[in-house]
XYZ file of C-alpha atoms in Angstrom:
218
model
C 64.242 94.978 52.155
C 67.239 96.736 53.578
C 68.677 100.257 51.927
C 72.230 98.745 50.469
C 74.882 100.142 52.427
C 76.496 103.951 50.857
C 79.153 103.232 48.566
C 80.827 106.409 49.923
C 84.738 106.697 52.333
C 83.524 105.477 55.836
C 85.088 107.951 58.275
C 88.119 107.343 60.401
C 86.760 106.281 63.843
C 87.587 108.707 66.572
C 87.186 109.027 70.390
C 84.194 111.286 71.356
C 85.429 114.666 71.769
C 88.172 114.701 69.456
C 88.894 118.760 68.160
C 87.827 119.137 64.738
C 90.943 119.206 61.843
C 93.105 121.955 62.208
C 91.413 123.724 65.392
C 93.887 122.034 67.781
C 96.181 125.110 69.351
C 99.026 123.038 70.394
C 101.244 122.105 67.736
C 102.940 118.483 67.004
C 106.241 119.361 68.056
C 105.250 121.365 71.284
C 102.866 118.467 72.114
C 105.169 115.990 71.610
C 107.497 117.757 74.194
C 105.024 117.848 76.811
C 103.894 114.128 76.262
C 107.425 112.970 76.608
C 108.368 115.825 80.075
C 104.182 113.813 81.380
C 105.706 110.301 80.728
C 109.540 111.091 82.167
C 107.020 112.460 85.348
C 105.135 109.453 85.439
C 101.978 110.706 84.425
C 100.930 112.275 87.149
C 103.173 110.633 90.185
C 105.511 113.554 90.606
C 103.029 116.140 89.350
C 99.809 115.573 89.255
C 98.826 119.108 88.140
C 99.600 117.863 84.721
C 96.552 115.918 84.643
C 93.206 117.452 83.993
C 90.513 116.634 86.771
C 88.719 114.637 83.918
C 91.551 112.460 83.273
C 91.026 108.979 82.931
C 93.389 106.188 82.735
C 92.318 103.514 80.270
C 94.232 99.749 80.268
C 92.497 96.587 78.706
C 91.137 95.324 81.856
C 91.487 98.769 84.298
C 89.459 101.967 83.809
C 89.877 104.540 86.405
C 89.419 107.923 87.338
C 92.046 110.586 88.313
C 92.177 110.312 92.155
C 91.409 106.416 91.944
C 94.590 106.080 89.223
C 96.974 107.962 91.340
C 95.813 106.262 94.671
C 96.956 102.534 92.772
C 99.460 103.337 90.993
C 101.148 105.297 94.189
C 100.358 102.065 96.433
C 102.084 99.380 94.041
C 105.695 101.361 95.153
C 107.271 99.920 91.978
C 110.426 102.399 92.406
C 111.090 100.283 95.174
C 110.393 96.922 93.609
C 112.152 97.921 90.735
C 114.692 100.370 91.531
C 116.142 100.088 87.438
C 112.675 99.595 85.802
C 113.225 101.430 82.555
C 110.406 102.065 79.807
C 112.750 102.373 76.837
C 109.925 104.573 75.354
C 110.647 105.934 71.806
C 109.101 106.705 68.328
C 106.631 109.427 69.739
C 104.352 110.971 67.049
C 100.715 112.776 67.186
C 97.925 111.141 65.495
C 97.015 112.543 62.071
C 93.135 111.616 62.876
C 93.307 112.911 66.632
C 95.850 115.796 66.850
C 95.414 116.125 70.435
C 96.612 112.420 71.294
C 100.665 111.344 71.312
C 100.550 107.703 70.420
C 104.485 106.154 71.622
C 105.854 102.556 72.328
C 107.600 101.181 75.169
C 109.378 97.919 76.281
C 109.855 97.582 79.692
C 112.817 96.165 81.548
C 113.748 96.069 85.389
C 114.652 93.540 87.765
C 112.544 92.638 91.156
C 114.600 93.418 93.984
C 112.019 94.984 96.249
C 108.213 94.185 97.477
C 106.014 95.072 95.428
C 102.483 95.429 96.331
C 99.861 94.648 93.966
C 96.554 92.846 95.217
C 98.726 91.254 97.550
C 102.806 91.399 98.342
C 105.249 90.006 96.407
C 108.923 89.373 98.054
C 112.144 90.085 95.804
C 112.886 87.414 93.098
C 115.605 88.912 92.041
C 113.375 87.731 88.539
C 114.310 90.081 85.371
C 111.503 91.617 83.309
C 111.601 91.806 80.128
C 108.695 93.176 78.023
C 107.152 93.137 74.624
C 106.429 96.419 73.403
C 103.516 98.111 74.232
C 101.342 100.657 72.385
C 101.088 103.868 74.282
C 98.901 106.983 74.015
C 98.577 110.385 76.013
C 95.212 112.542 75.009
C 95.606 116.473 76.363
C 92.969 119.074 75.846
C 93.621 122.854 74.782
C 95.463 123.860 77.735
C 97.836 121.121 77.686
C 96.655 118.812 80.640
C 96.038 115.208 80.116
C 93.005 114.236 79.698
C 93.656 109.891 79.555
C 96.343 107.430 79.525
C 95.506 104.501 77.435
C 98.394 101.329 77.219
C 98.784 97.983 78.349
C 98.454 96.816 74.306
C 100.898 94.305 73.578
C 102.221 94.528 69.985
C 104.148 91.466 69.537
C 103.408 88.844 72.027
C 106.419 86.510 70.946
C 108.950 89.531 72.251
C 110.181 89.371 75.934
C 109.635 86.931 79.152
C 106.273 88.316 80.095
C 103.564 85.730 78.517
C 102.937 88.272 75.864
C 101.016 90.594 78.278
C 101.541 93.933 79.190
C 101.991 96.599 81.782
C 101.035 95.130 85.404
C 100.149 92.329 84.140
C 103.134 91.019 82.297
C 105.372 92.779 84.920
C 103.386 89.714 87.365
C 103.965 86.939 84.789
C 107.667 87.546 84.261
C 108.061 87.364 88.622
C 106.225 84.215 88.595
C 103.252 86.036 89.251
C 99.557 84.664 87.640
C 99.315 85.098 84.261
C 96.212 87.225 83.596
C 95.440 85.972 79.918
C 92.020 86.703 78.160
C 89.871 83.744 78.711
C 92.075 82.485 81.643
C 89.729 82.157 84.914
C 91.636 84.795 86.882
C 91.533 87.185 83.985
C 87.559 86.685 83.540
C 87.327 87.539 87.283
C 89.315 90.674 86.489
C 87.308 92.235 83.846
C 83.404 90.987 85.785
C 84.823 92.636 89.283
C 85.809 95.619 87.483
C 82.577 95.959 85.164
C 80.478 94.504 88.405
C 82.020 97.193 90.755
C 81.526 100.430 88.393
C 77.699 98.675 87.309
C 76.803 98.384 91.481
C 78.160 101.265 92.121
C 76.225 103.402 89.055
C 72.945 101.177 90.257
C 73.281 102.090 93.693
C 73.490 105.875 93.077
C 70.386 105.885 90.545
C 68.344 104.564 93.520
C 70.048 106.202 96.397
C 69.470 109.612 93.820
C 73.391 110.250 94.693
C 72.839 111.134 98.265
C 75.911 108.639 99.339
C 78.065 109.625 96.244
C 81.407 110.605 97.338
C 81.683 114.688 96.750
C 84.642 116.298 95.787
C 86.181 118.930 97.719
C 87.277 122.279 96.722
């Protein structure tokens, strides 16, 4: 027979790594200013020093790496496609549980009067976008750099035109785009290329003992 379960608090879940309470150097309001001057930069697209070389950038479906994560986001040219896209980002505040992360919402509006390029090209619609809000987060480490980017987390799917999904993904519905909703065909495809690609790729560098791993330069 099972041990019954301790009738004690269950801790606060928290992402590996987190600084222990209190030992955090930077404080809320000096964090808070350099989350909002990372996000007004677009995290990392006009300087990418701001990111730390661990940084990861974590959406629902996408989970990159630093040099991956600027590569995409760099090649979808969405200035251009959407010379007014504004975030509208507000109510930024620092987790009391993770004092290193900046937790913020946004709701996205622009209108598509340029190509953009996202797994394939999509002509001007001249389509506005109008999006839900999003949850947001920015993690830094002791020095200030960002460390990951997690959003994409639609808070009220019944707000805005785009199918009650967020960030690329709902940008896509509103332009007439496919809708990428959990459990639709395309979005299953999504997630089992992404989790196929980073499984092959881990599998093939176990038994190739790294020799063909891409090495960073200095």
């Amino acid at each position: 027979m099972e041990a019954p379960a301790s009738a004690g608090e269950v801790p606060v879940a928290k992402l590996p790594g987190t600084p222990a309470p209190g030992t955090f150097p930077i404080k809320e309001k000096r964090l808070v200013e350099i989350a909002k001057e990372l996000f007004d930069k677009g995290v990392g697209m006009e300087d990418e020093s701001m990111l730390a070389p661990e940084f990861r950038f974590e959406f629902p479906v996408v989970s990159l790496p630093k040099d991956k994560y600027l590569e995409a986001v760099r090649s979808f040219k969405l200035k251009e496609a959407f010379p007014n896209m504004n975030p509208h980002a507000y109510d930024f505040r620092v987790d009391p549980y993770e004092q290193n992360r900046v937790w913020f919402t946004v709701r996205n509006t622009c209108t598509h009067t340029g190509p953009l390029r996202f797994l394939t090209t999509y002509k001007p619609t001249g389509k506005v976008v109008q999006g839900a809000p999003e949850c947001m987060s920015l993690v830094f480490n002791e020095e200030g750099k960002c460390t990951s980017y997690t959003g994409g987390y639609v808070m009220d799917r019944r707000v805005g035109n785009t199918k009650g999904l967020g960030a690329m993904f709902g940008i896509l519905a509103a332009i007439g785009g496919p809708v990428l909703k959990p459990g639709s065909p395309t979005y299953v495809f999504a997630v089992v290329k992404n989790v196929f690609k980073r499984a092959s790729s881990a599998v093939f560098n176990t038994m190739t003992f790294g020799l063909f791993r891409k090495r960073k330069t200095a």
